[in-house]
N, CA, C and O atoms as a DFTB+ gen file, in Angstrom:
696 C
 N C O
     1  1      36.221     -23.948       4.600
     2  2      37.413     -23.506       5.326
     3  2      37.486     -21.964       5.278
     4  3      37.267     -21.367       4.224
     5  1      37.788     -21.336       6.397
     6  2      37.812     -19.888       6.479
     7  2      39.011     -19.273       5.790
     8  3      40.013     -19.934       5.519
     9  1      38.880     -18.005       5.520
    10  2      39.955     -17.237       4.906
    11  2      41.106     -17.044       5.905
    12  3      40.866     -16.778       7.083
    13  1      42.348     -17.179       5.437
    14  2      43.494     -16.951       6.308
    15  2      43.514     -15.472       6.725
    16  3      43.153     -14.598       5.936
    17  1      43.928     -15.201       7.945
    18  2      43.929     -13.836       8.458
    19  2      44.752     -12.909       7.560
    20  3      44.314     -11.804       7.240
    21  1      45.941     -13.357       7.155
    22  2      46.801     -12.484       6.348
    23  2      46.178     -12.131       5.002
    24  3      46.518     -11.106       4.411
    25  1      45.263     -12.978       4.512
    26  2      44.603     -12.694       3.243
    27  2      43.537     -11.626       3.397
    28  3      43.057     -11.092       2.397
    29  1      43.158     -11.303       4.615
    30  2      42.139     -10.265       4.882
    31  2      42.770      -8.866       4.933
    32  3      42.051      -7.868       4.992
    33  1      44.088      -8.788       4.910
    34  2      44.790      -7.519       5.082
    35  2      45.363      -7.083       3.754
    36  3      46.213      -7.769       3.185
    37  1      44.900      -5.931       3.245
    38  2      45.339      -5.405       1.949
    39  2      46.473      -4.422       2.191
    40  3      46.348      -3.515       3.014
    41  1      47.563      -4.596       1.486
    42  2      48.716      -3.662       1.559
    43  2      48.926      -3.017       0.209
    44  3      48.958      -3.697      -0.816
    45  1      49.070      -1.690       0.208
    46  2      49.277      -0.934      -1.012
    47  2      50.367       0.096      -0.756
    48  3      50.464       0.656       0.336
    49  1      51.188       0.340      -1.780
    50  2      52.193       1.374      -1.723
    51  2      51.906       2.422      -2.781
    52  3      51.656       2.088      -3.939
    53  1      51.941       3.680      -2.394
    54  2      51.697       4.766      -3.328
    55  2      52.764       5.825      -3.130
    56  3      53.486       5.805      -2.132
    57  1      52.868       6.747      -4.071
    58  2      53.811       7.843      -3.896
    59  2      53.049       9.167      -3.861
    60  3      51.917       9.255      -4.338
    61  1      53.668      10.171      -3.304
    62  2      53.081      11.512      -3.183
    63  2      53.733      12.431      -4.193
    64  3      54.719      12.071      -4.838
    65  1      53.172      13.621      -4.323
    66  2      53.745      14.647      -5.195
    67  2      55.189      14.951      -4.756
    68  3      56.032      15.249      -5.601
    69  1      55.478      14.882      -3.478
    70  2      56.791      15.179      -2.944
    71  2      57.741      13.978      -3.068
    72  3      58.845      13.986      -2.524
    73  1      57.288      12.952      -3.793
    74  2      58.105      11.741      -4.024
    75  2      58.400      10.977      -2.730
    76  3      59.459      10.369      -2.579
    77  1      57.455      11.022      -1.819
    78  2      57.478      10.173      -0.646
    79  2      56.614       8.956      -0.890
    80  3      55.826       8.915      -1.835
    81  1      56.770       7.968      -0.033
    82  2      55.989       6.727      -0.134
    83  2      54.963       6.704       0.966
    84  3      55.241       7.083       2.103
    85  1      53.764       6.253       0.617
    86  2      52.693       6.018       1.583
    87  2      52.424       4.519       1.591
    88  3      52.178       3.913       0.548
    89  1      52.475       3.939       2.767
    90  2      52.127       2.531       2.941
    91  2      50.710       2.491       3.538
    92  3      50.485       2.930       4.665
    93  1      49.787       1.968       2.775
    94  2      48.390       1.835       3.213
    95  2      48.086       0.381       3.447
    96  3      48.290      -0.461       2.573
    97  1      47.586       0.088       4.657
    98  2      47.188      -1.286       4.963
    99  2      45.808      -1.239       5.610
   100  3      45.561      -0.464       6.534
   101  1      44.919      -2.084       5.105
   102  2      43.544      -2.027       5.582
   103  2      42.972      -3.425       5.749
   104  3      43.415      -4.398       5.139
   105  1      41.950      -3.470       6.622
   106  2      41.221      -4.704       6.868
   107  2      39.875      -4.383       7.501
   108  3      39.665      -3.294       8.035
   109  1      38.981      -5.340       7.434
   110  2      37.715      -5.240       8.101
   111  2      37.671      -6.309       9.175
   112  3      38.107      -7.442       8.971
   113  1      37.134      -5.923      10.330
   114  2      37.052      -6.868      11.457
   115  2      35.607      -6.930      11.908
   116  3      34.915      -5.912      11.932
   117  1      35.155      -8.105      12.261
   118  2      33.742      -8.338      12.583
   119  2      33.436      -8.121      14.051
   120  3      33.027      -9.034      14.768
   121  1      33.646      -6.885      14.476
   122  2      33.334      -6.435      15.842
   123  2      32.937      -4.963      15.800
   124  3      33.266      -4.264      14.841
   125  1      32.238      -4.486      16.822
   126  2      31.880      -3.072      16.891
   127  2      33.122      -2.141      16.981
   128  3      34.199      -2.542      17.423
   129  1      32.918      -0.919      16.553
   130  2      34.025       0.025      16.559
   131  2      34.597       0.258      17.972
   132  3      35.798       0.487      18.115
   133  1      33.759       0.202      19.004
   134  2      34.241       0.390      20.376
   135  2      35.322      -0.634      20.727
   136  3      36.312      -0.293      21.374
   137  1      35.137      -1.877      20.307
   138  2      36.128      -2.925      20.579
   139  2      37.470      -2.622      19.912
   140  3      38.534      -2.776      20.512
   141  1      37.386      -2.186      18.652
   142  2      38.619      -1.850      17.917
   143  2      39.319      -0.659      18.561
   144  3      40.531      -0.676      18.779
   145  1      38.547       0.364      18.859
   146  2      39.095       1.575      19.508
   147  2      39.806       1.220      20.817
   148  3      40.906       1.710      21.073
   149  1      39.195       0.382      21.639
   150  2      39.784       0.002      22.912
   151  2      41.079      -0.799      22.698
   152  3      41.997      -0.699      23.513
   153  1      41.167      -1.563      21.654
   154  2      42.382      -2.343      21.365
   155  2      43.549      -1.413      21.075
   156  3      44.693      -1.760      21.368
   157  1      43.290      -0.238      20.507
   158  2      44.338       0.729      20.164
   159  2      44.605       1.740      21.286
   160  3      45.635       2.412      21.255
   161  1      43.729       1.868      22.253
   162  2      43.830       2.981      23.197
   163  2      44.022       2.581      24.662
   164  3      44.097       3.442      25.538
   165  1      44.101       1.271      24.924
   166  2      44.233       0.811      26.301
   167  2      45.402      -0.151      26.484
   168  3      45.828      -0.813      25.538
   169  1      45.905      -0.219      27.685
   170  2      46.990      -1.167      28.018
   171  2      46.524      -2.612      27.753
   172  3      47.248      -3.397      27.140
   173  1      45.340      -2.946      28.207
   174  2      44.817      -4.300      27.965
   175  2      44.765      -4.596      26.473
   176  3      45.152      -5.677      26.029
   177  1      44.287      -3.634      25.714
   178  2      44.206      -3.819      24.262
   179  2      45.571      -4.078      23.642
   180  3      45.731      -5.066      22.924
   181  1      46.535      -3.249      23.887
   182  2      47.867      -3.400      23.307
   183  2      48.491      -4.712      23.711
   184  3      49.118      -5.372      22.882
   185  1      48.340      -5.112      24.957
   186  2      48.972      -6.333      25.446
   187  2      48.216      -7.594      24.963
   188  3      48.695      -8.713      25.149
   189  1      47.061      -7.409      24.357
   190  2      46.285      -8.542      23.854
   191  2      46.594      -8.862      22.393
   192  3      46.296      -9.962      21.927
   193  1      47.191      -7.910      21.661
   194  2      47.425      -8.188      20.231
   195  2      48.740      -7.652      19.711
   196  3      49.228      -8.132      18.688
   197  1      49.336      -6.669      20.383
   198  2      50.490      -6.004      19.740
   199  2      51.835      -6.257      20.408
   200  3      52.856      -6.313      19.722
   201  1      51.860      -6.406      21.694
   202  2      53.156      -6.448      22.395
   203  2      53.003      -7.175      23.757
   204  3      51.897      -7.294      24.284
   205  1      54.082      -7.633      24.284
   206  2      54.039      -8.324      25.576
   207  2      53.746      -7.381      26.738
   208  3      52.996      -7.722      27.652
   209  1      54.348      -6.187      26.694
   210  2      54.203      -5.210      27.791
   211  2      53.846      -3.867      27.196
   212  3      54.418      -3.465      26.183
   213  1      52.903      -3.165      27.813
   214  2      52.531      -1.824      27.319
   215  2      52.217      -0.900      28.476
   216  3      51.730      -1.324      29.524
   217  1      52.507       0.362      28.264
   218  2      52.133       1.447      29.176
   219  2      51.446       2.482      28.283
   220  3      52.060       3.007      27.354
   221  1      50.181       2.773      28.563
   222  2      49.413       3.613      27.656
   223  2      48.919       4.875      28.393
   224  3      48.192       4.789      29.382
   225  1      49.329       6.026      27.891
   226  2      48.829       7.323      28.349
   227  2      48.145       7.954      27.127
   228  3      48.711       8.810      26.447
   229  1      46.933       7.512      26.877
   230  2      46.256       7.888      25.646
   231  2      45.572       9.230      25.797
   232  3      44.515       9.349      26.415
   233  1      46.211      10.249      25.209
   234  2      45.684      11.611      25.177
   235  2      46.503      12.340      24.120
   236  3      47.546      11.840      23.700
   237  1      46.059      13.494      23.690
   238  2      46.854      14.291      22.756
   239  2      48.152      14.611      23.460
   240  3      48.156      15.039      24.614
   241  1      49.246      14.403      22.766
   242  2      50.606      14.542      23.280
   243  2      50.932      13.476      24.353
   244  3      51.888      13.627      25.113
   245  1      50.133      12.413      24.400
   246  2      50.418      11.314      25.290
   247  2      51.400      10.348      24.595
   248  3      52.007      10.677      23.576
   249  1      51.528       9.162      25.177
   250  2      52.416       8.187      24.556
   251  2      52.010       6.781      24.898
   252  3      51.343       6.517      25.899
   253  1      52.431       5.893      24.039
   254  2      52.240       4.451      24.213
   255  2      53.642       3.869      24.186
   256  3      54.353       3.981      23.187
   257  1      54.035       3.242      25.294
   258  2      55.369       2.636      25.345
   259  2      55.196       1.112      25.440
   260  3      54.422       0.592      26.244
   261  1      55.955       0.431      24.581
   262  2      55.781      -1.012      24.487
   263  2      57.116      -1.719      24.516
   264  3      58.160      -1.120      24.259
   265  1      57.070      -3.007      24.834
   266  2      58.260      -3.842      24.824
   267  2      57.848      -5.260      24.400
   268  3      56.990      -5.883      25.025
   269  1      58.464      -5.743      23.349
   270  2      58.126      -7.084      22.844
   271  2      58.684      -8.189      23.734
   272  3      58.235      -9.333      23.668
   273  1      59.663      -7.844      24.567
   274  2      60.304      -8.839      25.443
   275  2      59.508      -8.982      26.725
   276  3      59.495      -8.067      27.548
   277  1      58.832     -10.137      26.911
   278  2      58.024     -10.316      28.116
   279  2      58.810     -10.307      29.398
   280  3      58.242     -10.102      30.471
   281  1      60.129     -10.529      29.310
   282  2      60.989     -10.468      30.495
   283  2      61.599      -9.067      30.661
   284  3      62.284      -8.795      31.647
   285  1      61.347      -8.200      29.704
   286  2      61.867      -6.847      29.797
   287  2      60.940      -5.963      30.621
   288  3      60.024      -6.436      31.294
   289  1      61.208      -4.678      30.545
   290  2      60.349      -3.717      31.258
   291  2      60.293      -2.427      30.492
   292  3      61.185      -2.120      29.702
   293  1      59.245      -1.670      30.723
   294  2      59.117      -0.362      30.088
   295  2      60.242       0.527      30.558
   296  3      60.476       0.659      31.760
   297  1      60.936       1.137      29.625
   298  2      62.053       2.005      29.938
   299  2      63.395       1.404      29.665
   300  3      64.402       2.113      29.666
   301  1      63.443       0.077      29.423
   302  2      64.739      -0.516      29.097
   303  2      65.076      -0.247      27.623
   304  3      64.294       0.385      26.913
   305  1      66.215      -0.716      27.177
   306  2      66.726      -0.376      25.836
   307  2      65.838      -0.916      24.699
   308  3      65.970      -0.468      23.560
   309  1      64.949      -1.855      24.984
   310  2      64.060      -2.405      23.962
   311  2      62.692      -1.739      23.931
   312  3      61.818      -2.170      23.178
   313  1      62.489      -0.717      24.719
   314  2      61.199      -0.005      24.773
   315  2      60.995       0.800      23.494
   316  3      61.877       1.541      23.060
   317  1      59.824       0.640      22.904
   318  2      59.451       1.427      21.740
   319  2      58.420       2.459      22.245
   320  3      57.481       2.108      22.960
   321  1      58.610       3.729      21.863
   322  2      57.711       4.762      22.263
   323  2      56.982       5.322      21.052
   324  3      57.599       5.726      20.067
   325  1      55.657       5.338      21.144
   326  2      54.819       5.932      20.125
   327  2      54.139       7.145      20.760
   328  3      53.453       7.027      21.775
   329  1      54.342       8.308      20.147
   330  2      53.696       9.521      20.636
   331  2      52.324       9.636      20.003
   332  3      52.170       9.446      18.797
   333  1      51.313       9.952      20.829
   334  2      49.985      10.228      20.339
   335  2      49.955      11.681      19.912
   336  3      49.805      12.562      20.758
   337  1      50.091      11.953      18.642
   338  2      50.130      13.315      18.152
   339  2      48.771      13.934      18.296
   340  3      48.639      15.046      18.808
   341  1      47.742      13.217      17.844
   342  2      46.355      13.686      18.004
   343  2      45.417      12.522      17.731
   344  3      45.834      11.451      17.289
   345  1      44.152      12.756      18.005
   346  2      43.160      11.745      17.695
   347  2      41.765      12.373      17.636
   348  3      41.514      13.425      18.226
   349  1      40.869      11.704      16.913
   350  2      39.463      12.032      16.917
   351  2      38.788      10.740      17.419
   352  3      38.917       9.692      16.785
   353  1      38.078      10.809      18.542
   354  2      37.549       9.571      19.133
   355  2      36.809       8.695      18.156
   356  3      35.893       9.135      17.461
   357  1      37.229       7.429      18.116
   358  2      36.623       6.382      17.296
   359  2      36.625       6.705      15.801
   360  3      35.843       6.142      15.035
   361  1      37.514       7.620      15.393
   362  2      37.652       7.970      13.973
   363  2      39.087       7.858      13.493
   364  3      39.356       7.237      12.464
   365  1      40.022       8.463      14.244
   366  2      41.390       8.538      13.755
   367  2      42.407       8.750      14.883
   368  3      42.131       9.434      15.869
   369  1      43.584       8.147      14.713
   370  2      44.700       8.339      15.640
   371  2      45.940       8.620      14.774
   372  3      46.169       7.954      13.764
   373  1      46.727       9.611      15.187
   374  2      48.015       9.879      14.546
   375  2      49.104       9.566      15.571
   376  3      49.135      10.126      16.667
   377  1      49.993       8.656      15.178
   378  2      51.124       8.245      16.042
   379  2      52.443       8.617      15.373
   380  3      52.535       8.673      14.147
   381  1      53.454       8.868      16.188
   382  2      54.797       9.084      15.705
   383  2      55.746       8.329      16.602
   384  3      55.738       8.506      17.821
   385  1      56.568       7.483      15.997
   386  2      57.481       6.625      16.781
   387  2      58.772       7.392      17.101
   388  3      59.281       8.169      16.293
   389  1      59.264       7.144      18.289
   390  2      60.645       7.554      18.609
   391  2      61.502       6.382      18.194
   392  3      61.375       5.290      18.746
   393  1      62.356       6.593      17.243
   394  2      63.147       5.498      16.683
   395  2      64.264       5.085      17.640
   396  3      64.999       5.928      18.154
   397  1      64.378       3.796      17.866
   398  2      65.395       3.238      18.756
   399  2      66.633       2.888      17.969
   400  3      66.669       3.061      16.751
   401  1      67.647       2.399      18.653
   402  2      68.891       2.039      18.010
   403  2      68.719       0.872      17.020
   404  3      69.589       0.634      16.181
   405  1      67.609       0.159      17.122
   406  2      67.368      -0.954      16.196
   407  2      66.933      -0.509      14.816
   408  3      66.924      -1.317      13.888
   409  1      66.574       0.751      14.655
   410  2      66.177       1.274      13.354
   411  2      67.397       1.667      12.534
   412  3      68.408       2.070      13.109
   413  1      67.336       1.562      11.225
   414  2      68.477       1.954      10.386
   415  2      68.790       3.444      10.522
   416  3      67.887       4.255      10.732
   417  1      70.063       3.800      10.401
   418  2      70.511       5.184      10.517
   419  2      69.801       6.097       9.540
   420  3      69.446       7.220       9.899
   421  1      69.584       5.640       8.301
   422  2      68.974       6.529       7.305
   423  2      67.542       6.915       7.711
   424  3      67.045       7.955       7.280
   425  1      66.889       6.107       8.516
   426  2      65.546       6.467       8.979
   427  2      65.596       7.478      10.083
   428  3      64.698       8.313      10.195
   429  1      66.623       7.429      10.907
   430  2      66.701       8.311      12.091
   431  2      66.721       9.776      11.673
   432  3      66.165      10.626      12.368
   433  1      67.361      10.080      10.536
   434  2      67.388      11.482      10.112
   435  2      66.030      11.984       9.570
   436  3      65.794      13.186       9.451
   437  1      65.164      11.031       9.252
   438  2      63.824      11.367       8.777
   439  2      62.752      11.216       9.850
   440  3      61.562      11.362       9.569
   441  1      63.166      10.926      11.067
   442  2      62.235      10.591      12.136
   443  2      61.084      11.603      12.275
   444  3      59.939      11.208      12.495
   445  1      61.376      12.871      12.150
   446  2      60.380      13.917      12.333
   447  2      59.286      13.878      11.264
   448  3      58.212      14.450      11.453
   449  1      59.558      13.206      10.143
   450  2      58.617      13.129       9.028
   451  2      57.769      11.880       9.030
   452  3      56.845      11.768       8.225
   453  1      58.055      10.934       9.911
   454  2      57.409       9.617       9.863
   455  2      56.234       9.542      10.827
   456  3      56.380       9.786      12.025
   457  1      55.074       9.204      10.291
   458  2      53.835       9.125      11.057
   459  2      53.031       7.888      10.661
   460  3      53.173       7.361       9.558
   461  1      52.195       7.445      11.576
   462  2      51.213       6.418      11.280
   463  2      49.843       7.000      11.584
   464  3      49.560       7.361      12.727
   465  1      48.996       7.094      10.579
   466  2      47.645       7.604      10.749
   467  2      46.700       6.406      10.620
   468  3      46.686       5.714       9.602
   469  1      45.928       6.184      11.654
   470  2      45.020       5.027      11.660
   471  2      43.585       5.570      11.639
   472  3      43.176       6.344      12.504
   473  1      42.849       5.140      10.632
   474  2      41.474       5.591      10.416
   475  2      40.520       4.446      10.732
   476  3      40.737       3.315      10.299
   477  1      39.479       4.735      11.477
   478  2      38.455       3.737      11.876
   479  2      37.121       4.128      11.268
   480  3      36.691       5.278      11.366
   481  1      36.461       3.146      10.631
   482  2      35.152       3.427      10.028
   483  2      34.187       2.357      10.420
   484  3      34.408       1.177      10.148
   485  1      33.102       2.760      11.066
   486  2      32.038       1.808      11.415
   487  2      31.255       1.478      10.151
   488  3      30.644       2.360       9.549
   489  1      31.272       0.215       9.750
   490  2      30.536      -0.208       8.572
   491  2      29.081      -0.523       9.001
   492  3      28.127      -0.139       8.324
   493  1      28.944      -1.208      10.107
   494  2      27.647      -1.379      10.767
   495  2      27.938      -1.647      12.243
   496  3      29.088      -1.546      12.670
   497  1      26.929      -1.982      13.016
   498  2      27.136      -2.099      14.485
   499  2      28.035      -3.247      14.875
   500  3      28.467      -3.326      16.025
   501  1      28.324      -4.131      13.958
   502  2      29.203      -5.270      14.284
   503  2      30.340      -5.468      13.305
   504  3      30.905      -6.559      13.223
   505  1      30.689      -4.413      12.548
   506  2      31.772      -4.529      11.582
   507  2      32.492      -3.181      11.466
   508  3      31.854      -2.135      11.338
   509  1      33.828      -3.221      11.514
   510  2      34.627      -2.005      11.488
   511  2      35.767      -2.149      10.469
   512  3      36.411      -3.194      10.383
   513  1      35.998      -1.087       9.707
   514  2      37.120      -1.055       8.782
   515  2      38.238      -0.257       9.461
   516  3      37.991       0.774      10.088
   517  1      39.473      -0.755       9.323
   518  2      40.648      -0.084       9.855
   519  2      41.576       0.166       8.667
   520  3      41.905      -0.752       7.915
   521  1      41.989       1.417       8.514
   522  2      42.980       1.764       7.449
   523  2      44.131       2.463       8.116
   524  3      43.952       3.481       8.785
   525  1      45.330       1.910       7.933
   526  2      46.552       2.457       8.514
   527  2      47.402       3.060       7.368
   528  3      47.661       2.400       6.362
   529  1      47.812       4.281       7.540
   530  2      48.682       4.964       6.554
   531  2      50.039       5.240       7.214
   532  3      50.121       6.013       8.168
   533  1      51.080       4.618       6.712
   534  2      52.433       4.973       7.118
   535  2      52.939       6.032       6.165
   536  3      53.081       5.775       4.969
   537  1      53.215       7.224       6.681
   538  2      53.596       8.307       5.778
   539  2      54.988       8.864       6.174
   540  3      55.457       8.706       7.301
   541  1      55.612       9.521       5.180
   542  2      56.897      10.150       5.414
   543  2      58.090       9.374       4.912
   544  3      59.216       9.869       4.946
   545  1      57.850       8.134       4.436
   546  2      58.960       7.344       3.917
   547  2      59.455       7.994       2.615
   548  3      58.663       8.465       1.799
   549  1      60.769       8.004       2.445
   550  2      61.347       8.565       1.229
   551  2      61.295       7.526       0.105
   552  3      61.394       6.326       0.360
   553  1      61.145       7.977      -1.099
   554  2      61.125       7.071      -2.281
   555  2      62.551       6.758      -2.679
   556  3      63.096       7.375      -3.595
   557  1      63.161       5.796      -1.992
   558  2      64.540       5.409      -2.287
   559  2      64.656       3.891      -2.196
   560  3      63.772       3.209      -1.678
   561  1      65.742       3.396      -2.702
   562  2      65.984       1.970      -2.682
   563  2      65.999       1.414      -1.265
   564  3      65.464       0.335      -1.009
   565  1      66.614       2.155      -0.343
   566  2      66.700       1.711       1.048
   567  2      65.305       1.587       1.678
   568  3      64.990       0.593       2.332
   569  1      64.477       2.625       1.464
   570  2      63.126       2.579       2.039
   571  2      62.264       1.510       1.384
   572  3      61.501       0.822       2.061
   573  1      62.384       1.369       0.064
   574  2      61.594       0.374      -0.639
   575  2      61.937      -1.025      -0.107
   576  3      61.053      -1.866       0.059
   577  1      63.196      -1.258       0.153
   578  2      63.611      -2.549       0.723
   579  2      63.090      -2.730       2.140
   580  3      62.637      -3.814       2.507
   581  1      63.154      -1.693       2.919
   582  2      62.687      -1.737       4.308
   583  2      61.166      -1.943       4.389
   584  3      60.677      -2.592       5.314
   585  1      60.427      -1.396       3.428
   586  2      58.972      -1.513       3.450
   587  2      58.519      -2.964       3.368
   588  3      57.478      -3.318       3.922
   589  1      59.282      -3.803       2.688
   590  2      58.925      -5.243       2.613
   591  2      58.906      -5.821       4.025
   592  3      58.009      -6.595       4.360
   593  1      59.863      -5.464       4.843
   594  2      59.905      -5.905       6.236
   595  2      58.745      -5.343       7.034
   596  3      58.119      -6.069       7.806
   597  1      58.443      -4.046       6.862
   598  2      57.352      -3.408       7.570
   599  2      56.019      -4.021       7.178
   600  3      55.173      -4.272       8.035
   601  1      55.827      -4.262       5.886
   602  2      54.564      -4.857       5.424
   603  2      54.340      -6.197       6.116
   604  3      53.261      -6.430       6.660
   605  1      55.321      -7.070       6.108
   606  2      55.158      -8.380       6.732
   607  2      54.896      -8.244       8.241
   608  3      54.019      -8.918       8.780
   609  1      55.642      -7.389       8.909
   610  2      55.438      -7.202      10.347
   611  2      54.058      -6.647      10.640
   612  3      53.403      -7.078      11.589
   613  1      53.611      -5.697       9.835
   614  2      52.280      -5.105      10.037
   615  2      51.174      -6.101       9.752
   616  3      50.151      -6.103      10.437
   617  1      51.366      -6.955       8.741
   618  2      50.371      -7.997       8.431
   619  2      50.249      -8.937       9.642
   620  3      49.148      -9.332      10.024
   621  1      51.381      -9.282      10.227
   622  2      51.337     -10.142      11.432
   623  2      50.582      -9.439      12.559
   624  3      49.714     -10.037      13.194
   625  1      50.913      -8.161      12.807
   626  2      50.235      -7.411      13.872
   627  2      48.718      -7.288      13.604
   628  3      47.906      -7.493      14.506
   629  1      48.356      -6.958      12.373
   630  2      46.930      -6.824      12.039
   631  2      46.224      -8.172      12.190
   632  3      45.084      -8.219      12.654
   633  1      46.876      -9.257      11.809
   634  2      46.328     -10.589      11.986
   635  2      46.116     -10.901      13.460
   636  3      45.088     -11.460      13.841
   637  1      47.103     -10.533      14.299
   638  2      46.947     -10.696      15.753
   639  2      45.724      -9.912      16.250
   640  3      44.939     -10.415      17.054
   641  1      45.576      -8.673      15.760
   642  2      44.468      -7.836      16.180
   643  2      43.120      -8.447      15.784
   644  3      42.206      -8.536      16.603
   645  1      43.011      -8.857      14.543
   646  2      41.752      -9.502      14.064
   647  2      41.441     -10.731      14.896
   648  3      40.305     -10.920      15.330
   649  1      42.447     -11.569      15.122
   650  2      42.241     -12.784      15.900
   651  2      41.766     -12.459      17.338
   652  3      40.815     -13.055      17.843
   653  1      42.445     -11.519      17.958
   654  2      42.061     -11.122      19.320
   655  2      40.618     -10.598      19.350
   656  3      39.814     -11.019      20.182
   657  1      40.302      -9.679      18.438
   658  2      38.978      -9.069      18.471
   659  2      37.869     -10.036      18.143
   660  3      36.791      -9.971      18.735
   661  1      38.116     -10.934      17.208
   662  2      37.034     -11.861      16.802
   663  2      36.916     -13.136      17.654
   664  3      35.880     -13.800      17.648
   665  1      37.984     -13.466      18.379
   666  2      37.910     -14.679      19.209
   667  2      37.971     -14.402      20.715
   668  3      37.587     -15.239      21.531
   669  1      38.470     -13.186      21.067
   670  2      38.631     -12.854      22.465
   671  2      39.885     -13.417      23.088
   672  3      40.155     -13.194      24.268
   673  1      40.660     -14.151      22.292
   674  2      41.874     -14.793      22.809
   675  2      43.076     -13.879      22.562
   676  3      43.265     -13.377      21.455
   677  1      43.884     -13.669      23.599
   678  2      45.104     -12.911      23.442
   679  2      45.929     -13.575      22.350
   680  3      46.074     -14.797      22.311
   681  1      46.465     -12.747      21.467
   682  2      47.149     -13.326      20.317
   683  2      48.487     -12.639      20.011
   684  3      48.812     -12.397      18.848
   685  1      49.236     -12.336      21.030
   686  2      50.565     -11.751      20.817
   687  2      51.467     -12.892      20.403
   688  3      51.629     -13.866      21.138
   689  1      52.061     -12.768      19.208
   690  2      52.920     -13.852      18.689
   691  2      54.342     -13.356      18.526
   692  3      54.941     -13.537      17.466
   693  1      54.889     -12.737      19.549
   694  2      56.243     -12.235      19.474
   695  2      57.116     -12.934      20.489
   696  3      58.309     -12.643      20.581
């Protein structure tokens, strides 16, 4: 019997000198790096594992806009915007979310400090490691509690990504 997808995703929490929290989540997927890169940088990719609807303008200072509601549309109140701060092709992407009303107030004041850095490493021609770093979280009771929710949501998303990449089947489970 195969390993469960969620067991393939490692989640770690660390602190920085500035007493911030870093959420590191990593996994290995059995596909070439090009496939993983396309899943993160194209509309088809995002809609196959991450969200029901996506609009992708992948470039430095570009943006990825998504909506989990398949009956919704990009630009409505449920749209999530991720800014592409920078990237190194097939190596790294830095994203910064525009926080919506659904995020807690205490996070909104820290919005400028919150980033997701995704690192891609080709292990061989048919295996890729993905490491995601959520940075800028404050080391507080509120953030520690919120991270439990983020970890579970990210594990689900990473599982969707692994499933999509390794089977070719769209796996949005929202």
